[in-house]
């Protein structure tokens, strides 16, 4: 095992250039990044939409086709609960808590399909679109990558398989060598961009809540303090590895999440939560194709560009990382189990957050108890979430639990990302017990957190989202190669 010097040289070069640009052109980078976002989203949105539907269709074939019962190695390593919680916590970060509570507000204020803003019709569609964005189609992209890596690790028994291996399995030896370094670079860059986006969403929310919980001065740099404390805690977890760090945090989070969700449902507007979720699910089912492929080409609206297309870019950028990590913990599972566990399990878990927190927010909006539409429009998403939590029964306690959950969710995401990036930084199989490997994971933790904070300082959440969209485009092309290679491997005799 040795460091991948070519890959690390490329990454360091890119980092130095980025720092130089940010230093010389202070204030300008976010403007250029946002302009690129508009160009890519406007001209390539249709490609993202069709590709995600292709992944969904391929996963249906994997789940119900001739390879559904293929077992990926011998001996299940983790219990069903630990396996699912690690997948789910890694896949969502704190993002589903953020968007589950307030995405409906943005669609209520600026709805799709030329619906009148802040109307009853806009409210009916609001959560349905959030459920599409966190639904089975997006999670299917993760499932495709997870099955690809699982086949390599446990069926082909290639213990040092990487993203390049997964994308080029069906190509000639010459093309494998030609594409190896570019694909590994795309993998690291895409993972970096996706995780940075998750943290870019979570840091402002956590810092806003911390300011309220601990009565801090809003003028102090709470975000920097949050990032520092967070880095120290995650570094300890990253140093200890999957079994002691990620697994324990994920299991703790599951218990806290279940308790909190049950309390909010049954202490709050129970009947409305179930009824509104059912209505939203019906709208999603009836309009699934329309919502999935709508680009608003005639009127040139921004809704699909800033929402659906961005979400698909985010899932695509995240997919190799989630796939690699899930494959590492999925020994002994069947292809069907991996597909259903990720795509269906992930979607249902996300929908529960949308139903409970989003449904509660809609109820308080309709009842006139809390004007979420105005709060989010005037003060931003973190303020809307804070006010929503405080108006609930035992609101201060709910706020504390929500804060802890979001903190741990983000920690598991960064911890898992550091684990995967450490693996991607070396050539050959990774020995997790070596001190150098553990320290490499810690270095990646600080790099991820530092880059996230830097992008927030430069251009806020918009710059972070734009960065994700840009790095996802080469990732999409690489995933297309991965899909072909997976089909090739499945039709290949078992070694």
Coordinates of C-alpha atoms in Angstrom, one line a residue:
X1 CA 0.0 0.0 0.0
X2 CA 1.4 3.4 -1.0
X3 CA 0.1 6.9 -1.6
X4 CA -1.3 7.7 -5.1
X5 CA 1.2 10.5 -5.8
X6 CA -0.3 11.4 -9.2
X7 CA -3.8 11.8 -7.8
X8 CA -2.6 13.8 -4.7
X9 CA -0.5 16.0 -6.9
X10 CA -3.5 16.8 -9.1
X11 CA -5.6 17.6 -6.0
X12 CA -3.0 19.8 -4.4
X13 CA -2.5 21.7 -7.6
X14 CA -6.2 22.3 -7.9
X15 CA -6.4 23.4 -4.3
X16 CA -3.5 25.8 -4.6
X17 CA -5.1 27.3 -7.8
X18 CA -8.5 27.7 -6.1
X19 CA -6.9 29.4 -3.0
X20 CA -5.0 31.8 -5.3
X21 CA -8.1 32.7 -7.3
X22 CA -10.1 33.3 -4.1
X23 CA -7.4 35.5 -2.7
X24 CA -6.7 37.5 -5.9
X25 CA -10.4 37.9 -7.0
X26 CA -12.1 38.3 -3.6
X27 CA -15.8 38.6 -4.1
X28 CA -15.8 37.6 -7.8
X29 CA -15.6 33.8 -7.6
X30 CA -19.2 33.3 -6.4
X31 CA -20.4 35.5 -9.3
X32 CA -18.6 33.3 -11.9
X33 CA -19.6 30.1 -10.2
X34 CA -23.3 31.1 -10.2
X35 CA -23.1 32.1 -13.9
X36 CA -21.7 28.6 -14.7
X37 CA -24.5 27.1 -12.7
X38 CA -27.1 28.8 -14.8
X39 CA -25.3 27.7 -18.0
X40 CA -25.0 24.1 -17.0
X41 CA -28.5 23.9 -15.5
X42 CA -30.2 25.6 -18.4
X43 CA -28.5 23.6 -21.1
X44 CA -27.9 20.2 -19.5
X45 CA -30.9 19.8 -17.2
X46 CA -32.6 17.4 -19.6
X47 CA -29.5 15.1 -19.5
X48 CA -29.6 14.8 -15.7
X49 CA -33.4 14.1 -15.8
X50 CA -33.1 11.3 -18.4
X51 CA -30.1 9.8 -16.8
X52 CA -31.7 9.5 -13.4
X53 CA -34.7 7.8 -14.9
X54 CA -32.4 5.4 -16.7
X55 CA -30.7 4.5 -13.4
X56 CA -34.2 4.0 -11.9
X57 CA -35.2 1.7 -14.7
X58 CA -31.9 -0.3 -14.5
X59 CA -32.4 -0.7 -10.7
X60 CA -35.9 -2.2 -11.4
X61 CA -34.2 -4.7 -13.7
X62 CA -31.6 -5.5 -11.1
X63 CA -34.3 -5.9 -8.4
X64 CA -36.7 -8.1 -10.5
X65 CA -34.5 -9.5 -13.2
X66 CA -32.3 -12.7 -13.4
X67 CA -29.6 -11.4 -11.1
X68 CA -31.8 -10.2 -8.2
X69 CA -30.8 -13.2 -6.0
X70 CA -27.1 -13.1 -6.7
X71 CA -25.4 -13.1 -3.3
X72 CA -22.5 -10.6 -2.9
X73 CA -20.0 -12.6 -0.9
X74 CA -20.4 -14.9 2.1
X75 CA -21.3 -14.0 5.7
X76 CA -23.4 -10.9 6.5
X77 CA -21.1 -8.6 8.6
X78 CA -23.7 -6.2 10.1
X79 CA -27.2 -6.6 11.4
X80 CA -30.1 -5.3 9.3
X81 CA -30.5 -2.3 11.6
X82 CA -26.9 -1.3 11.7
X83 CA -26.6 -1.9 8.0
X84 CA -29.6 0.3 7.1
X85 CA -28.8 3.1 9.6
X86 CA -25.2 3.4 8.4
X87 CA -26.5 3.6 4.8
X88 CA -29.2 6.1 5.6
X89 CA -27.2 8.4 7.9
X90 CA -24.4 8.5 5.3
X91 CA -26.7 9.1 2.4
X92 CA -28.7 12.0 3.9
X93 CA -26.4 13.9 6.3
X94 CA -28.4 16.6 7.9
X95 CA -29.8 17.8 4.6
X96 CA -33.0 15.8 4.8
X97 CA -33.7 17.4 8.2
X98 CA -33.2 20.9 6.8
X99 CA -35.1 20.4 3.5
X100 CA -37.7 18.1 5.1
X101 CA -38.8 21.0 7.3
X102 CA -38.7 23.9 4.9
X103 CA -38.5 22.8 1.2
X104 CA -42.3 23.0 1.0
X105 CA -42.0 26.7 1.9
X106 CA -40.0 27.6 -1.2
X107 CA -42.4 25.7 -3.4
X108 CA -45.3 27.5 -1.7
X109 CA -43.8 30.9 -2.3
X110 CA -42.6 30.1 -5.8
X111 CA -44.6 27.1 -7.1
X112 CA -44.1 25.2 -10.4
X113 CA -46.4 25.0 -13.4
X114 CA -47.4 28.7 -13.2
X115 CA -49.4 28.0 -10.1
X116 CA -50.4 31.1 -8.1
X117 CA -47.9 31.7 -5.3
X118 CA -49.1 31.1 -1.7
X119 CA -52.4 29.6 -2.9
X120 CA -54.1 26.5 -1.7
X121 CA -53.0 24.7 -4.9
X122 CA -49.4 25.7 -4.3
X123 CA -49.6 24.3 -0.8
X124 CA -51.0 21.0 -2.2
X125 CA -48.0 20.6 -4.5
X126 CA -45.3 21.9 -2.1
X127 CA -44.4 18.7 -0.3
X128 CA -45.1 16.4 -3.3
X129 CA -42.1 18.0 -5.1
X130 CA -39.9 17.5 -2.1
X131 CA -40.9 13.8 -2.0
X132 CA -39.9 13.5 -5.7
X133 CA -36.5 15.1 -5.0
X134 CA -35.8 12.7 -2.1
X135 CA -37.6 9.8 -3.6
X136 CA -36.8 6.4 -5.1
X137 CA -35.4 7.8 -8.4
X138 CA -32.6 9.8 -6.7
X139 CA -31.8 7.0 -4.3
X140 CA -31.6 4.6 -7.3
X141 CA -28.5 6.4 -8.5
X142 CA -26.9 5.4 -5.2
X143 CA -28.1 1.9 -5.5
X144 CA -26.6 1.5 -9.0
X145 CA -23.2 2.6 -7.7
X146 CA -23.5 0.4 -4.6
X147 CA -24.3 -2.8 -6.6
X148 CA -21.4 -2.0 -9.0
X149 CA -18.8 -1.7 -6.2
X150 CA -20.4 -4.7 -4.4
X151 CA -20.0 -7.0 -7.4
X152 CA -16.4 -6.0 -7.7
X153 CA -15.6 -6.4 -4.0
X154 CA -17.5 -9.6 -3.2
X155 CA -18.3 -11.4 -6.4
X156 CA -15.2 -10.6 -8.5
X157 CA -13.1 -10.5 -5.3
X158 CA -11.1 -7.4 -6.3
X159 CA -10.3 -6.1 -2.9
X160 CA -8.5 -2.9 -4.1
X161 CA -11.3 -2.0 -6.6
X162 CA -11.8 1.8 -7.0
X163 CA -14.0 4.1 -9.1
X164 CA -11.9 3.6 -12.2
X165 CA -12.1 -0.2 -11.8
X166 CA -15.9 0.1 -11.6
X167 CA -16.2 2.3 -14.6
X168 CA -13.8 0.5 -17.0
X169 CA -14.5 -3.2 -16.2
X170 CA -16.0 -3.7 -19.7
X171 CA -13.3 -1.8 -21.6
X172 CA -10.1 -2.8 -23.2
X173 CA -6.8 -2.8 -21.2
X174 CA -5.6 0.2 -23.1
X175 CA -8.7 2.2 -22.2
X176 CA -8.5 1.1 -18.6
X177 CA -5.0 2.5 -18.3
X178 CA -5.9 5.7 -20.2
X179 CA -9.0 6.5 -18.1
X180 CA -7.7 5.3 -14.7
X181 CA -6.2 8.6 -13.3
X182 CA -9.0 10.9 -14.8
X183 CA -11.7 8.7 -13.3
X184 CA -10.1 8.6 -9.9
X185 CA -9.7 12.4 -10.0
X186 CA -13.3 12.8 -11.0
X187 CA -14.4 10.5 -8.1
X188 CA -12.5 12.5 -5.5
X189 CA -13.6 15.9 -6.9
X190 CA -17.2 14.8 -7.1
X191 CA -17.3 13.4 -3.6
X192 CA -15.6 16.5 -2.3
X193 CA -18.2 18.7 -4.0
X194 CA -21.2 16.6 -2.8
X195 CA -20.1 16.5 0.8
X196 CA -19.2 20.2 0.8
X197 CA -22.8 20.9 -0.3
X198 CA -24.3 18.8 2.5
X199 CA -22.2 20.6 5.1
X200 CA -22.9 24.0 3.4
X201 CA -26.6 23.4 4.1
X202 CA -26.0 22.1 7.7
X203 CA -23.5 24.6 9.1
X204 CA -25.7 27.7 8.8
X205 CA -28.6 25.8 10.4
X206 CA -26.5 24.4 13.3
X207 CA -24.9 27.8 14.0
X208 CA -28.3 29.5 14.0
X209 CA -29.7 27.0 16.4
X210 CA -26.5 27.1 18.6
X211 CA -26.8 30.9 18.8
X212 CA -30.3 30.5 20.2
X213 CA -29.7 27.5 22.5
X214 CA -26.6 28.8 24.1
X215 CA -27.6 32.5 24.0
X216 CA -24.6 33.5 22.0
X217 CA -23.9 36.9 20.4
X218 CA -25.0 36.7 16.8
X219 CA -22.1 38.9 15.9
X220 CA -19.6 36.2 16.9
X221 CA -18.3 33.7 14.3
X222 CA -20.5 30.8 15.5
X223 CA -20.1 29.0 12.2
X224 CA -16.3 28.8 12.6
X225 CA -16.6 27.6 16.1
X226 CA -19.1 24.9 15.0
X227 CA -16.8 23.8 12.3
X228 CA -13.8 23.5 14.6
X229 CA -15.6 21.6 17.4
X230 CA -17.2 19.4 14.8
X231 CA -13.8 18.6 13.1
X232 CA -12.3 17.5 16.5
X233 CA -15.3 15.2 17.2
X234 CA -15.4 13.7 13.7
X235 CA -11.6 13.2 13.7
X236 CA -11.9 11.0 16.8
X237 CA -14.6 9.0 15.1
X238 CA -12.7 8.8 11.8
X239 CA -9.6 7.6 13.7
X240 CA -11.4 4.7 15.3
X241 CA -12.9 3.4 12.1
X242 CA -16.3 2.0 10.9
X243 CA -17.1 -0.4 13.7
X244 CA -16.5 2.0 16.6
X245 CA -17.1 5.4 15.0
X246 CA -19.7 5.4 12.2
X247 CA -21.6 2.4 13.4
X248 CA -22.1 3.7 17.0
X249 CA -23.1 7.2 15.8
X250 CA -25.6 5.8 13.3
X251 CA -27.2 3.5 15.8
X252 CA -27.5 6.4 18.4
X253 CA -29.0 8.6 15.7
X254 CA -31.6 6.0 14.7
X255 CA -32.9 5.8 18.3
X256 CA -33.0 9.6 18.7
X257 CA -34.7 10.1 15.4
X258 CA -37.4 7.5 16.0
X259 CA -38.2 8.9 19.5
X260 CA -38.4 12.5 18.2
X261 CA -40.5 11.6 15.1
X262 CA -43.0 9.7 17.2
X263 CA -43.3 12.5 19.7
X264 CA -43.8 15.2 17.0
X265 CA -46.4 13.1 15.2
X266 CA -48.5 12.1 18.2
X267 CA -48.1 15.3 20.3
X268 CA -48.7 17.5 17.2
X269 CA -51.3 17.6 14.5
X270 CA -51.4 13.8 14.0
X271 CA -54.4 13.5 11.7
X272 CA -53.3 16.3 9.5
X273 CA -49.8 14.9 9.1
X274 CA -51.1 11.6 7.8
X275 CA -53.7 13.2 5.6
X276 CA -51.4 15.7 4.0
X277 CA -48.8 13.1 3.4
X278 CA -51.3 10.9 1.7
X279 CA -52.4 13.8 -0.5
X280 CA -48.8 14.6 -1.4
X281 CA -48.1 11.0 -2.2
X282 CA -51.1 10.8 -4.5
X283 CA -50.0 14.0 -6.4
X284 CA -46.5 12.5 -6.8
X285 CA -47.9 9.2 -8.2
X286 CA -50.3 10.9 -10.6
X287 CA -47.7 13.3 -11.9
X288 CA -44.4 11.3 -11.5
X289 CA -43.3 11.5 -15.2
X290 CA -44.4 15.1 -15.6
X291 CA -42.5 16.2 -12.5
X292 CA -39.4 14.2 -13.3
X293 CA -39.0 15.5 -16.9
X294 CA -40.4 19.0 -16.7
X295 CA -37.9 21.7 -17.9
X296 CA -40.3 24.6 -18.5
X297 CA -38.7 25.1 -22.0
X298 CA -41.5 27.4 -23.3
X299 CA -41.8 29.9 -20.4
X300 CA -38.2 29.5 -19.3
X301 CA -38.9 29.3 -15.6
X302 CA -36.2 28.7 -13.1
X303 CA -38.0 26.1 -10.9
X304 CA -36.7 22.9 -12.6
X305 CA -33.2 24.4 -13.0
X306 CA -32.8 25.4 -9.3
X307 CA -34.6 22.4 -7.8
X308 CA -35.0 19.2 -9.7
X309 CA -31.9 19.5 -11.8
X310 CA -29.8 20.5 -8.9
X311 CA -31.0 17.6 -6.8
X312 CA -30.2 15.1 -9.5
X313 CA -26.7 16.7 -9.8
X314 CA -26.3 16.3 -6.1
X315 CA -27.3 12.6 -6.1
X316 CA -25.0 12.0 -9.1
X317 CA -22.1 13.6 -7.4
X318 CA -22.7 11.7 -4.2
X319 CA -23.4 8.3 -5.9
X320 CA -19.8 6.9 -6.2
X321 CA -19.1 7.7 -2.6
X322 CA -22.3 6.3 -1.2
X323 CA -21.9 3.3 -3.5
X324 CA -18.4 2.6 -2.4
X325 CA -19.2 2.9 1.3
X326 CA -22.4 0.8 1.1
X327 CA -20.5 -1.9 -0.8
X328 CA -18.0 -2.1 2.0
X329 CA -20.7 -2.9 4.6
X330 CA -22.9 -5.1 2.3
X331 CA -21.0 -8.4 2.2
X332 CA -23.3 -11.3 2.1
X333 CA -26.3 -9.3 0.9
X334 CA -28.1 -10.1 -2.4
X335 CA -28.4 -7.5 -5.2
X336 CA -32.1 -7.2 -4.5
X337 CA -31.4 -6.4 -0.8
X338 CA -28.9 -3.7 -1.7
X339 CA -31.2 -2.1 -4.3
X340 CA -34.3 -2.2 -2.1
X341 CA -32.4 -1.2 1.1
X342 CA -31.0 1.9 -0.6
X343 CA -33.6 3.1 -3.0
X344 CA -36.8 2.1 -1.2
X345 CA -35.5 2.3 2.4
X346 CA -33.7 5.6 1.7
X347 CA -36.8 7.2 0.0
X348 CA -39.2 6.1 2.8
X349 CA -36.9 7.3 5.5
X350 CA -36.6 10.7 3.8
X351 CA -40.4 10.9 3.2
X352 CA -41.0 10.4 6.9
X353 CA -39.0 13.5 7.7
X354 CA -40.9 15.4 5.0
X355 CA -44.2 14.1 6.3
X356 CA -43.6 14.9 10.0
X357 CA -41.7 18.2 9.9
X358 CA -43.0 19.5 6.6
X359 CA -46.6 18.4 7.4
X360 CA -46.4 20.1 10.8
X361 CA -45.2 23.3 9.2
X362 CA -48.0 23.3 6.7
X363 CA -50.5 22.8 9.5
X364 CA -49.2 25.8 11.5
X365 CA -49.3 27.8 8.3
X366 CA -52.9 27.0 7.5
X367 CA -54.0 27.4 11.1
X368 CA -52.5 30.9 11.2
X369 CA -50.2 30.0 14.1
X370 CA -46.9 30.5 12.2
X371 CA -46.3 32.3 8.9
X372 CA -43.5 30.1 7.6
X373 CA -43.8 31.6 4.1
X374 CA -42.9 35.1 5.3
X375 CA -40.3 34.0 7.9
X376 CA -38.3 32.0 5.3
X377 CA -38.6 34.7 2.7
X378 CA -37.5 37.4 5.0
X379 CA -35.1 35.7 7.4
X380 CA -34.0 32.5 5.7
X381 CA -34.4 28.8 6.1
X382 CA -32.6 28.4 9.5
X383 CA -34.8 31.0 11.1
X384 CA -37.9 29.2 9.7
X385 CA -36.8 25.8 11.1
X386 CA -36.1 27.4 14.5
X387 CA -39.5 29.0 14.8
X388 CA -41.2 25.7 13.6
X389 CA -39.5 23.7 16.3
X390 CA -40.2 26.1 19.1
X391 CA -43.9 26.3 18.4
X392 CA -44.2 22.5 18.8
X393 CA -45.2 20.9 22.1
X394 CA -42.1 20.9 24.4
X395 CA -40.5 23.0 21.6
X396 CA -37.2 23.7 23.5
X397 CA -36.7 20.0 24.0
X398 CA -37.5 19.2 20.4
X399 CA -35.0 21.9 19.4
X400 CA -32.2 20.3 21.4
X401 CA -32.9 16.8 20.0
X402 CA -33.1 18.2 16.5
X403 CA -29.8 20.0 17.0
X404 CA -28.1 16.8 18.3
X405 CA -29.5 14.7 15.4
X406 CA -28.4 17.1 12.7
X407 CA -24.9 17.3 14.3
X408 CA -24.6 13.5 14.3
X409 CA -26.1 13.1 10.8
X410 CA -23.5 15.5 9.4
X411 CA -20.8 13.8 11.4
X412 CA -21.5 10.4 9.9
X413 CA -21.5 11.8 6.4
X414 CA -18.1 13.5 6.8
X415 CA -16.7 10.5 8.7
X416 CA -17.8 8.1 5.9
X417 CA -16.4 10.5 3.3
X418 CA -13.1 10.6 5.0
X419 CA -13.0 6.8 5.1
X420 CA -13.7 6.6 1.4
X421 CA -11.2 9.4 0.5
X422 CA -8.5 7.8 2.5
X423 CA -9.1 4.6 0.5
X424 CA -9.0 6.6 -2.8
X425 CA -5.7 8.2 -1.8
X426 CA -3.7 5.0 -1.9
X427 CA -2.8 2.4 -4.4
X428 CA -3.6 -1.2 -3.5
X429 CA -5.7 -2.6 -0.6
X430 CA -6.2 -0.4 2.4
X431 CA -4.9 -1.6 5.8
X432 CA -7.3 0.3 8.2
X433 CA -5.2 -0.6 11.3
X434 CA -2.2 1.4 10.1
X435 CA -1.6 4.7 12.0
X436 CA -0.8 6.4 8.6
X437 CA -4.3 5.4 7.3
X438 CA -6.1 6.7 10.4
X439 CA -4.2 10.0 10.2
X440 CA -5.0 10.3 6.5
X441 CA -8.7 10.1 7.4
X442 CA -8.3 12.8 10.0
X443 CA -6.6 15.1 7.4
X444 CA -9.5 14.5 5.0
X445 CA -11.9 15.5 7.7
X446 CA -10.2 18.9 8.2
X447 CA -9.9 19.4 4.4
X448 CA -13.7 18.8 3.9
X449 CA -14.8 21.0 6.8
X450 CA -12.3 23.8 5.8
X451 CA -13.4 23.8 2.1
X452 CA -17.1 23.9 3.2
X453 CA -16.6 26.9 5.4
X454 CA -14.5 28.6 2.7
X455 CA -17.2 28.2 0.1
X456 CA -19.8 29.6 2.5
X457 CA -17.6 32.6 3.2
X458 CA -17.0 33.2 -0.5
X459 CA -20.5 33.0 -1.8
X460 CA -22.9 31.4 0.7
X461 CA -25.2 28.4 0.0
X462 CA -25.6 29.3 -3.7
X463 CA -21.9 29.0 -4.4
X464 CA -21.9 25.6 -2.7
X465 CA -24.8 24.4 -4.7
X466 CA -23.2 25.7 -7.9
X467 CA -20.0 23.9 -7.2
X468 CA -21.9 20.6 -6.8
X469 CA -23.6 21.0 -10.2
X470 CA -20.3 21.7 -11.9
X471 CA -18.5 18.7 -10.5
X472 CA -21.5 16.4 -11.2
X473 CA -21.3 16.7 -15.0
X474 CA -18.1 14.6 -15.5
X475 CA -19.5 12.3 -12.8
X476 CA -22.6 11.7 -14.9
X477 CA -20.5 10.6 -17.8
X478 CA -18.4 8.3 -15.5
X479 CA -21.6 6.7 -14.0
X480 CA -22.8 6.0 -17.6
X481 CA -19.6 4.0 -18.0
X482 CA -20.2 2.3 -14.6
X483 CA -23.7 1.2 -15.7
X484 CA -22.3 -0.4 -18.8
X485 CA -19.4 -2.1 -16.8
X486 CA -21.9 -3.5 -14.3
X487 CA -24.0 -5.1 -17.1
X488 CA -20.8 -6.5 -18.5
X489 CA -19.7 -8.0 -15.1
X490 CA -23.1 -9.5 -14.4
X491 CA -23.0 -11.3 -17.7
X492 CA -19.5 -12.5 -17.1
X493 CA -18.9 -16.0 -15.6
X494 CA -18.1 -16.0 -11.9
X495 CA -14.3 -16.3 -11.4

